[in-house]
Short mmCIF file of C-alpha atoms and ligand atoms in Angstrom, two decimals:
data_model
loop_
_atom_site.label_atom_id
_atom_site.label_comp_id
_atom_site.label_asym_id
_atom_site.label_seq_id
_atom_site.Cartn_x
_atom_site.Cartn_y
_atom_site.Cartn_z
CA MET A 747 132.07 127.53 99.44
CA GLN A 748 129.80 130.21 100.87
CA LYS A 749 126.33 129.29 102.02
CA PRO A 750 123.46 131.39 100.69
CA SER A 751 122.81 134.24 103.12
CA GLN A 752 119.10 133.56 103.37
CA SER A 753 118.15 131.29 106.22
CA PRO A 754 115.84 128.37 105.50
CA SER A 755 112.15 128.85 106.15
CA PRO A 756 110.70 126.68 108.93
CA SER A 757 109.25 124.27 106.37
CA GLN A 758 112.75 123.65 104.96
CA SER A 759 114.45 122.91 108.27
CA GLY A 760 114.90 119.43 109.65
CA THR A 761 116.75 116.46 108.23
CA ARG A 762 115.40 115.17 104.93
CA ILE A 763 116.52 112.91 102.09
CA ALA A 764 118.51 115.00 99.60
CA HIS A 765 119.23 112.22 97.13
CA ILE A 766 119.61 108.50 96.65
CA GLY A 767 122.68 107.40 94.70
CA ILE A 768 122.11 104.44 92.38
CA VAL A 769 125.01 102.81 90.56
CA VAL A 770 124.20 101.92 86.96
CA GLU A 771 126.11 100.04 84.28
CA GLY A 772 124.90 102.48 81.64
CA LEU A 773 123.43 105.94 82.19
CA ASP A 774 121.22 105.75 79.09
CA ALA A 775 119.23 102.75 80.30
CA GLY A 776 118.88 104.29 83.77
CA VAL A 777 117.76 107.63 82.38
CA SER A 778 115.25 106.04 80.07
CA PHE A 779 113.57 104.32 83.01
CA TYR A 780 113.62 107.10 85.62
CA ARG A 781 113.05 110.02 83.23
CA ASP A 782 111.01 108.56 80.41
CA ILE A 783 108.94 105.94 82.25
CA LEU A 784 108.65 107.43 85.75
CA GLY A 785 108.64 110.99 84.45
CA LEU A 786 111.31 112.47 86.73
CA PRO A 787 112.76 115.68 85.22
CA GLN A 788 116.48 115.52 84.46
CA VAL A 789 118.77 117.89 86.38
CA PRO A 790 122.31 118.67 85.17
CA LEU A 791 125.06 117.61 87.61
CA GLU A 792 128.84 117.69 87.40
CA ASP A 793 130.98 114.56 87.40
CA SER A 794 132.27 113.79 90.89
CA ASP A 795 134.35 111.15 92.68
CA GLY A 796 135.15 109.27 89.47
CA ALA A 797 131.51 109.08 88.39
CA ARG A 798 129.36 110.55 85.67
CA ILE A 799 126.14 111.59 87.37
CA VAL A 800 122.64 112.22 86.08
CA GLY A 801 120.23 113.81 88.53
CA LEU A 802 116.48 113.21 88.35
CA ALA A 803 114.13 115.26 90.49
CA ALA A 804 111.64 113.30 92.59
CA GLY A 805 109.90 116.15 94.38
CA ALA A 806 112.40 117.81 96.73
CA SER A 807 114.70 114.79 96.53
CA LEU A 808 116.92 113.61 93.71
CA VAL A 809 117.72 110.25 92.26
CA GLU A 810 121.37 110.36 91.24
CA LEU A 811 122.43 107.76 88.69
CA LEU A 812 126.16 107.08 89.04
CA GLU A 813 128.26 105.55 86.28
CA ALA A 814 131.99 104.94 86.76
CA ASN A 815 134.12 107.11 84.51
CA ARG A 816 137.44 105.51 85.35
CA PRO A 817 138.32 101.91 86.26
CA ASP A 818 139.81 102.74 89.67
CA SER A 819 136.89 104.88 90.87
CA PRO A 820 134.90 103.92 93.96
CA ILE A 821 131.86 103.36 91.73
CA ALA A 822 133.80 100.95 89.48
CA LYS A 823 134.93 99.02 92.55
CA PHE A 824 131.38 98.93 93.91
CA ILE A 825 129.95 97.59 90.66
CA ALA A 826 132.69 94.95 90.36
CA LYS A 827 131.94 93.71 93.88
CA ARG A 828 128.17 94.05 94.11
CA GLY A 829 126.77 94.91 90.69
CA PRO A 830 124.42 97.83 90.01
CA GLY A 831 122.03 99.05 92.70
CA ILE A 832 121.53 101.48 95.54
CA HIS A 833 124.89 102.90 96.58
CA HIS A 834 124.14 105.56 99.20
CA VAL A 835 121.49 107.74 100.78
CA CYS A 836 122.22 111.43 101.28
CA PHE A 837 120.54 113.30 104.11
CA SER A 838 120.42 117.07 104.16
CA VAL A 839 120.77 118.40 107.70
CA ASP A 840 120.39 121.85 109.24
CA ASP A 841 124.01 122.09 110.42
CA LEU A 842 126.56 119.73 108.86
CA ASP A 843 129.40 120.63 111.24
CA ALA A 844 127.24 120.13 114.32
CA THR A 845 125.93 116.82 112.94
CA LEU A 846 129.48 115.58 112.29
CA ASP A 847 130.44 116.62 115.82
CA ARG A 848 127.54 114.55 117.18
CA CYS A 849 128.61 111.60 115.01
CA ARG A 850 132.18 111.89 116.28
CA ALA A 851 131.05 112.11 119.90
CA ALA A 852 128.87 109.02 119.42
CA GLY A 853 131.75 107.02 117.94
CA ILE A 854 130.25 106.89 114.45
CA ARG A 855 132.94 105.95 111.92
CA LEU A 856 133.49 108.86 109.52
CA ILE A 857 134.77 108.34 105.97
CA ASP A 858 135.32 112.09 105.58
CA GLN A 859 136.76 113.59 108.75
CA SER A 860 135.69 117.04 107.61
CA PRO A 861 133.27 118.24 104.92
CA ARG A 862 134.34 118.46 101.27
CA VAL A 863 132.54 119.76 98.18
CA GLY A 864 130.33 117.17 96.46
CA ALA A 865 128.52 116.71 93.15
CA GLU A 866 125.95 119.44 93.73
CA GLY A 867 128.54 122.00 94.84
CA LYS A 868 127.46 121.61 98.46
CA ARG A 869 129.55 120.55 101.43
CA ILE A 870 129.25 116.80 102.05
CA ALA A 871 130.69 114.09 104.27
CA PHE A 872 130.26 110.31 104.15
CA LEU A 873 129.69 108.02 107.14
CA HIS A 874 130.88 104.42 107.15
CA PRO A 875 128.18 101.72 106.71
CA SER A 876 129.57 99.83 109.71
CA SER A 877 128.13 102.60 111.91
CA THR A 878 124.83 103.14 110.07
CA SER A 879 123.14 99.73 109.95
CA GLY A 880 124.83 98.84 106.68
CA ALA A 881 123.87 101.83 104.54
CA LEU A 882 126.49 104.17 103.11
CA VAL A 883 125.25 107.55 104.36
CA GLU A 884 126.21 110.91 102.90
CA LEU A 885 125.43 114.09 104.80
CA THR A 886 124.97 117.51 103.26
CA GLU A 887 123.26 120.69 104.39
CA HIS A 888 120.38 122.80 103.08
CO1 CO B 293 125.66 111.49 96.81
#
């Protein structure tokens, strides 16, 4: 996937939280809280990684509600083991390849050895929680 040709303005550079992935048992109940009670606008997102996803815009960051759409999906396994809750945090970085190189050099355990295309059509890569103080971390780029 091609990156947009425009370079980010200085205010857009630097690592920031792109989205927080929250596993839900039912999208409707999740949407009614985050959209209708908290007032976060709903953003259309494609299904990805065996999950139906609803995006909700919280400023420049998204809340992504993840519901398993097949029994063998990673989300289904997560919910069977731990129940609903925060699943991962996604950081948007200036240079995904350079960040992954730094991770590799530092011995960080990578789930994705190289970037792949994620739910928002951007290149992503996951890092293993054993290397990130227990949080499943997803990386993407602006
Ligand atoms: Co994500």
